[in-house]
């Protein structure tokens, strides 16, 4: 498969639904974290969540903003999360990246749970999301996480150019500075924005960023299908949905390309399963979330 890159298609403005504050229904775990990090006052917490939603949705009307996913702690629900936390607490040199971090709730929860903040980075293509995250949490001057903007597709997919010098986390400004350096990469609600070839190109670049040491992993979640194919997108966008089987095949092929067949066959473990999607999309197509991890053995 040729790793071509096609920019994400944009929503048809006529199909964008208005905001619905009644959709804000926090889980117990979300509520505990958000009350601890934003405000103990229910009214103030709700006011801030709605305030940043309105500003974000006016410019980028993504379903994840509409459904309050920017305050839903999906990362910590991934089956790989306990092993990530265990590694962070037992090894002094792990390095974490949340790519496509949006407002940064997941990565703040990661640090809240004990991952050393000095070894945590978060990036997004859009500076506005990072700024709104600081507005939501009111931590511009106190948040220890290194947030920066960068475009993953500007990274050349060449695994032979891994860095040799230690990463100076507070000074990182571009994903190219993290080649071969990351122990853990989280990718939430990013792959499903693109067509099939672009998803392969994205996976290839993530593989370039990942260390080859045992225990290194990429994990995440995004929309998937029982049978791989085009998503019936309610906003009129062109998007591809992987099945668990096609997802495994794609990642195995990625590591064949960057490291060879023997490495892919013996040292790469891909796990993927579908979970019911809680968001009410305006489509008759059965939609689910693909929850996954890729581990280096």
Tab-separated table of C-alpha atoms in Angstrom:
chain	number	residue	atom	x	y	z
A	1	UNK	CA	0.000	0.000	0.000
A	2	UNK	CA	1.400	3.372	-0.992
A	3	UNK	CA	1.424	5.611	2.099
A	4	UNK	CA	-0.227	8.620	0.481
A	5	UNK	CA	-1.619	11.393	2.653
A	6	UNK	CA	-4.995	12.990	1.969
A	7	UNK	CA	-6.112	15.788	4.305
A	8	UNK	CA	-9.219	15.068	6.342
A	9	UNK	CA	-12.418	16.077	4.606
A	10	UNK	CA	-14.532	18.797	6.166
A	11	UNK	CA	-18.076	18.559	7.481
A	12	UNK	CA	-20.980	19.822	5.428
A	13	UNK	CA	-22.083	22.944	7.395
A	14	UNK	CA	-25.737	22.147	6.676
A	15	UNK	CA	-25.368	18.821	8.485
A	16	UNK	CA	-23.685	20.098	11.640
A	17	UNK	CA	-26.093	19.700	14.586
A	18	UNK	CA	-26.471	22.421	17.213
A	19	UNK	CA	-24.949	21.955	20.636
A	20	UNK	CA	-27.034	20.115	23.219
A	21	UNK	CA	-26.012	20.757	26.859
A	22	UNK	CA	-28.196	17.843	28.015
A	23	UNK	CA	-25.573	15.460	26.592
A	24	UNK	CA	-23.184	16.396	29.404
A	25	UNK	CA	-23.404	13.311	31.593
A	26	UNK	CA	-20.171	12.602	33.430
A	27	UNK	CA	-19.266	9.132	34.619
A	28	UNK	CA	-18.324	8.723	38.268
A	29	UNK	CA	-14.627	8.503	37.388
A	30	UNK	CA	-14.824	11.567	35.136
A	31	UNK	CA	-16.666	13.515	37.817
A	32	UNK	CA	-14.133	12.706	40.530
A	33	UNK	CA	-11.217	13.790	38.370
A	34	UNK	CA	-12.840	16.941	36.996
A	35	UNK	CA	-14.017	18.087	40.415
A	36	UNK	CA	-10.481	17.576	41.732
A	37	UNK	CA	-8.771	19.428	38.880
A	38	UNK	CA	-11.268	22.058	37.696
A	39	UNK	CA	-13.707	22.956	40.479
A	40	UNK	CA	-15.482	21.322	43.400
A	41	UNK	CA	-18.506	23.435	42.589
A	42	UNK	CA	-20.923	21.680	40.218
A	43	UNK	CA	-22.204	24.887	38.658
A	44	UNK	CA	-18.708	26.267	38.036
A	45	UNK	CA	-17.543	22.965	36.584
A	46	UNK	CA	-20.487	22.865	34.201
A	47	UNK	CA	-20.033	26.519	33.239
A	48	UNK	CA	-16.404	26.005	32.254
A	49	UNK	CA	-17.079	22.811	30.314
A	50	UNK	CA	-19.845	24.487	28.311
A	51	UNK	CA	-17.837	27.650	27.775
A	52	UNK	CA	-14.897	25.918	26.094
A	53	UNK	CA	-17.252	23.657	24.138
A	54	UNK	CA	-19.001	26.613	22.562
A	55	UNK	CA	-15.740	28.223	21.502
A	56	UNK	CA	-14.234	24.992	20.150
A	57	UNK	CA	-17.369	23.910	18.277
A	58	UNK	CA	-17.785	27.266	16.553
A	59	UNK	CA	-14.501	26.704	14.728
A	60	UNK	CA	-14.152	22.900	14.663
A	61	UNK	CA	-17.587	21.200	14.836
A	62	UNK	CA	-16.327	17.694	15.562
A	63	UNK	CA	-18.738	15.119	17.020
A	64	UNK	CA	-16.291	14.553	19.892
A	65	UNK	CA	-16.735	18.190	20.946
A	66	UNK	CA	-20.511	17.937	20.561
A	67	UNK	CA	-20.549	14.805	22.755
A	68	UNK	CA	-18.233	16.212	25.475
A	69	UNK	CA	-15.510	13.679	24.754
A	70	UNK	CA	-12.925	16.329	25.649
A	71	UNK	CA	-13.834	15.703	29.296
A	72	UNK	CA	-14.346	11.941	28.956
A	73	UNK	CA	-11.388	9.939	30.230
A	74	UNK	CA	-11.177	7.273	27.545
A	75	UNK	CA	-7.429	6.679	27.805
A	76	UNK	CA	-7.650	5.285	31.321
A	77	UNK	CA	-10.320	2.814	30.163
A	78	UNK	CA	-8.022	1.193	27.607
A	79	UNK	CA	-6.891	-2.328	28.603
A	80	UNK	CA	-3.264	-1.269	28.031
A	81	UNK	CA	-3.448	1.572	30.573
A	82	UNK	CA	-2.469	-0.448	33.683
A	83	UNK	CA	0.697	-1.711	31.996
A	84	UNK	CA	1.574	1.840	30.931
A	85	UNK	CA	1.210	3.076	34.496
A	86	UNK	CA	3.165	0.146	35.904
A	87	UNK	CA	6.037	0.773	33.498
A	88	UNK	CA	6.099	4.482	34.317
A	89	UNK	CA	6.378	3.765	38.025
A	90	UNK	CA	9.043	1.060	37.718
A	91	UNK	CA	11.326	2.444	35.013
A	92	UNK	CA	13.072	5.836	35.178
A	93	UNK	CA	13.297	6.463	31.431
A	94	UNK	CA	9.812	5.991	29.985
A	95	UNK	CA	8.554	8.764	27.722
A	96	UNK	CA	4.876	9.340	26.917
A	97	UNK	CA	3.141	11.204	24.084
A	98	UNK	CA	-0.573	11.886	23.656
A	99	UNK	CA	-0.916	12.794	19.983
A	100	UNK	CA	-4.090	14.594	18.967
A	101	UNK	CA	-4.531	15.502	22.631
A	102	UNK	CA	-7.352	18.027	22.057
A	103	UNK	CA	-7.794	19.907	25.369
A	104	UNK	CA	-5.602	17.461	27.252
A	105	UNK	CA	-7.974	15.854	29.758
A	106	UNK	CA	-6.649	12.333	29.176
A	107	UNK	CA	-3.025	13.305	29.578
A	108	UNK	CA	-3.767	15.348	32.706
A	109	UNK	CA	-5.493	12.260	34.138
A	110	UNK	CA	-2.371	10.247	33.279
A	111	UNK	CA	-0.237	12.561	35.417
A	112	UNK	CA	-2.944	12.674	38.105
A	113	UNK	CA	-2.684	8.874	38.287
A	114	UNK	CA	1.077	8.970	38.800
A	115	UNK	CA	2.904	9.043	35.479
A	116	UNK	CA	5.843	11.446	36.097
A	117	UNK	CA	4.944	14.743	34.440
A	118	UNK	CA	8.567	15.392	33.500
A	119	UNK	CA	8.302	12.506	31.030
A	120	UNK	CA	4.943	13.425	29.479
A	121	UNK	CA	4.288	15.298	26.238
A	122	UNK	CA	1.060	16.126	24.427
A	123	UNK	CA	0.624	17.477	20.925
A	124	UNK	CA	-2.187	18.631	18.698
A	125	UNK	CA	-2.370	20.150	15.259
A	126	UNK	CA	-4.529	22.986	16.578
A	127	UNK	CA	-3.155	25.444	19.120
A	128	UNK	CA	-6.718	26.518	19.966
A	129	UNK	CA	-7.431	23.183	21.658
A	130	UNK	CA	-4.358	23.415	23.867
A	131	UNK	CA	-5.257	26.995	24.802
A	132	UNK	CA	-8.843	25.990	25.611
A	133	UNK	CA	-7.496	23.192	27.771
A	134	UNK	CA	-5.580	25.715	29.853
A	135	UNK	CA	-8.747	27.812	30.039
A	136	UNK	CA	-10.777	24.826	31.198
A	137	UNK	CA	-8.279	23.745	33.856
A	138	UNK	CA	-6.919	27.249	34.558
A	139	UNK	CA	-3.378	25.878	34.687
A	140	UNK	CA	-1.442	27.803	32.040
A	141	UNK	CA	1.259	28.747	34.548
A	142	UNK	CA	1.182	25.563	36.620
A	143	UNK	CA	0.631	22.585	34.308
A	144	UNK	CA	3.892	20.562	34.151
A	145	UNK	CA	2.994	18.716	30.938
A	146	UNK	CA	4.829	19.734	27.779
A	147	UNK	CA	2.120	20.737	25.269
A	148	UNK	CA	3.125	21.676	21.724
A	149	UNK	CA	1.673	21.860	18.219
A	150	UNK	CA	2.975	19.696	15.402
A	151	UNK	CA	1.752	17.956	12.252
A	152	UNK	CA	2.470	14.210	12.264
A	153	UNK	CA	2.356	14.136	8.472
A	154	UNK	CA	5.304	16.525	8.254
A	155	UNK	CA	7.431	13.753	9.773
A	156	UNK	CA	9.380	11.763	7.198
A	157	UNK	CA	8.507	8.049	7.614
A	158	UNK	CA	12.110	6.886	7.836
A	159	UNK	CA	12.861	4.657	10.824
A	160	UNK	CA	16.614	4.799	10.176
A	161	UNK	CA	16.827	8.371	11.465
A	162	UNK	CA	16.129	7.677	15.150
A	163	UNK	CA	17.616	10.131	17.623
A	164	UNK	CA	20.671	9.294	19.689
A	165	UNK	CA	20.718	12.264	22.062
A	166	UNK	CA	18.404	12.305	25.116
A	167	UNK	CA	15.119	14.156	24.646
A	168	UNK	CA	14.928	17.461	26.493
A	169	UNK	CA	11.194	17.352	27.199
A	170	UNK	CA	10.672	21.036	28.158
A	171	UNK	CA	12.248	22.132	24.873
A	172	UNK	CA	10.409	19.844	22.426
A	173	UNK	CA	8.580	21.792	19.712
A	174	UNK	CA	8.177	19.229	16.919
A	175	UNK	CA	7.402	15.532	16.628
A	176	UNK	CA	10.584	15.055	14.588
A	177	UNK	CA	12.503	15.564	17.850
A	178	UNK	CA	10.977	12.349	19.209
A	179	UNK	CA	12.055	9.833	16.557
A	180	UNK	CA	12.571	6.437	18.153
A	181	UNK	CA	12.343	7.971	21.622
A	182	UNK	CA	8.835	7.215	22.870
A	183	UNK	CA	7.925	4.329	25.154
A	184	UNK	CA	4.189	5.023	25.139
A	185	UNK	CA	2.022	6.745	22.529
A	186	UNK	CA	-1.711	7.330	22.956
A	187	UNK	CA	-3.863	8.068	19.904
A	188	UNK	CA	-7.488	8.898	20.667
A	189	UNK	CA	-10.101	9.676	17.982
A	190	UNK	CA	-7.530	10.498	15.313
A	191	UNK	CA	-7.246	7.639	12.819
A	192	UNK	CA	-10.939	7.692	11.940
A	193	UNK	CA	-10.661	11.196	10.458
A	194	UNK	CA	-8.917	9.841	7.359
A	195	UNK	CA	-9.195	7.490	4.415
A	196	UNK	CA	-7.501	4.084	4.396
A	197	UNK	CA	-4.212	5.103	2.792
A	198	UNK	CA	-3.788	8.082	5.103
A	199	UNK	CA	-4.403	5.900	8.153
A	200	UNK	CA	-1.562	3.674	6.965
A	201	UNK	CA	0.656	6.744	6.516
A	202	UNK	CA	-0.216	7.841	10.054
A	203	UNK	CA	0.587	4.417	11.514
A	204	UNK	CA	3.915	4.396	9.680
A	205	UNK	CA	4.924	7.676	11.286
A	206	UNK	CA	3.866	6.538	14.753
A	207	UNK	CA	6.063	3.463	14.301
A	208	UNK	CA	8.964	5.815	13.536
A	209	UNK	CA	8.427	7.586	16.865
A	210	UNK	CA	8.239	4.403	18.943
A	211	UNK	CA	11.179	2.782	20.699
A	212	UNK	CA	12.011	-0.813	19.802
A	213	UNK	CA	12.540	-1.875	23.413
A	214	UNK	CA	10.282	-4.551	24.966
A	215	UNK	CA	7.187	-3.011	26.534
A	216	UNK	CA	7.003	-0.025	24.199
A	217	UNK	CA	3.487	0.413	22.888
A	218	UNK	CA	1.003	2.498	20.962
A	219	UNK	CA	-2.601	2.382	22.123
A	220	UNK	CA	-5.850	4.181	21.453
A	221	UNK	CA	-9.428	4.187	20.274
A	222	UNK	CA	-11.472	5.484	17.349
A	223	UNK	CA	-14.520	4.609	15.274
A	224	UNK	CA	-14.421	1.152	13.722
A	225	UNK	CA	-16.640	-1.266	11.848
A	226	UNK	CA	-17.398	-4.977	12.038
A	227	UNK	CA	-16.339	-5.200	8.402
A	228	UNK	CA	-13.718	-2.760	7.175
A	229	UNK	CA	-14.971	-0.160	4.733
A	230	UNK	CA	-16.162	3.391	4.326
A	231	UNK	CA	-17.978	4.967	7.250
A	232	UNK	CA	-21.487	6.286	6.630
A	233	UNK	CA	-20.580	9.699	7.982
A	234	UNK	CA	-23.495	11.827	9.184
A	235	UNK	CA	-21.547	15.013	8.405
A	236	UNK	CA	-20.777	14.056	4.819
A	237	UNK	CA	-17.066	13.428	5.367
A	238	UNK	CA	-14.947	10.778	3.642
A	239	UNK	CA	-13.678	8.414	6.337
A	240	UNK	CA	-12.538	4.797	6.508
A	241	UNK	CA	-13.386	2.378	9.299
A	242	UNK	CA	-11.120	-0.540	10.168
A	243	UNK	CA	-12.341	-3.819	11.604
A	244	UNK	CA	-10.287	-5.563	14.291
A	245	UNK	CA	-8.943	-7.941	11.633
A	246	UNK	CA	-7.951	-5.255	9.133
A	247	UNK	CA	-6.379	-3.206	11.948
A	248	UNK	CA	-4.081	-6.092	12.869
A	249	UNK	CA	-3.167	-6.588	9.224
A	250	UNK	CA	-2.345	-2.898	8.736
A	251	UNK	CA	-0.006	-2.677	11.724
A	252	UNK	CA	1.754	-5.919	10.862
A	253	UNK	CA	2.367	-4.525	7.382
A	254	UNK	CA	3.663	-1.246	8.858
A	255	UNK	CA	6.327	-3.044	10.872
A	256	UNK	CA	7.258	-5.215	7.910
A	257	UNK	CA	7.974	-1.981	6.063
A	258	UNK	CA	10.005	-0.319	8.822
A	259	UNK	CA	11.738	-3.309	10.453
A	260	UNK	CA	11.255	-6.372	8.256
A	261	UNK	CA	9.069	-9.466	8.316
A	262	UNK	CA	10.944	-11.263	11.095
A	263	UNK	CA	10.535	-8.343	13.496
A	264	UNK	CA	6.871	-7.932	12.640
A	265	UNK	CA	6.164	-11.638	13.053
A	266	UNK	CA	8.028	-12.212	16.321
A	267	UNK	CA	8.112	-8.917	18.215
A	268	UNK	CA	4.906	-7.041	17.376
A	269	UNK	CA	1.633	-7.918	19.113
A	270	UNK	CA	-1.524	-6.184	17.912
A	271	UNK	CA	-4.713	-6.394	19.983
A	272	UNK	CA	-8.009	-4.877	18.856
A	273	UNK	CA	-11.678	-5.244	19.697
A	274	UNK	CA	-14.912	-3.357	19.143
A	275	UNK	CA	-16.969	-1.707	21.866
A	276	UNK	CA	-20.425	-0.205	21.523
A	277	UNK	CA	-20.445	3.463	20.570
A	278	UNK	CA	-22.452	5.611	22.984
A	279	UNK	CA	-22.772	8.613	20.685
A	280	UNK	CA	-26.004	8.889	18.674
A	281	UNK	CA	-24.850	9.265	15.075
A	282	UNK	CA	-27.496	10.005	12.475
A	283	UNK	CA	-26.873	6.831	10.471
A	284	UNK	CA	-28.282	3.333	10.152
A	285	UNK	CA	-24.770	1.854	9.988
A	286	UNK	CA	-23.858	0.000	13.165
A	287	UNK	CA	-21.036	2.017	14.696
A	288	UNK	CA	-18.568	0.922	17.332
A	289	UNK	CA	-15.287	2.057	18.826
A	290	UNK	CA	-12.146	0.158	17.906
A	291	UNK	CA	-10.061	-0.165	21.080
A	292	UNK	CA	-6.496	-1.314	20.437
A	293	UNK	CA	-2.834	-1.571	21.338
A	294	UNK	CA	0.410	-2.423	19.527
A	295	UNK	CA	3.165	-3.761	21.770
A	296	UNK	CA	6.839	-4.449	21.164
A	297	UNK	CA	7.963	-7.718	22.725
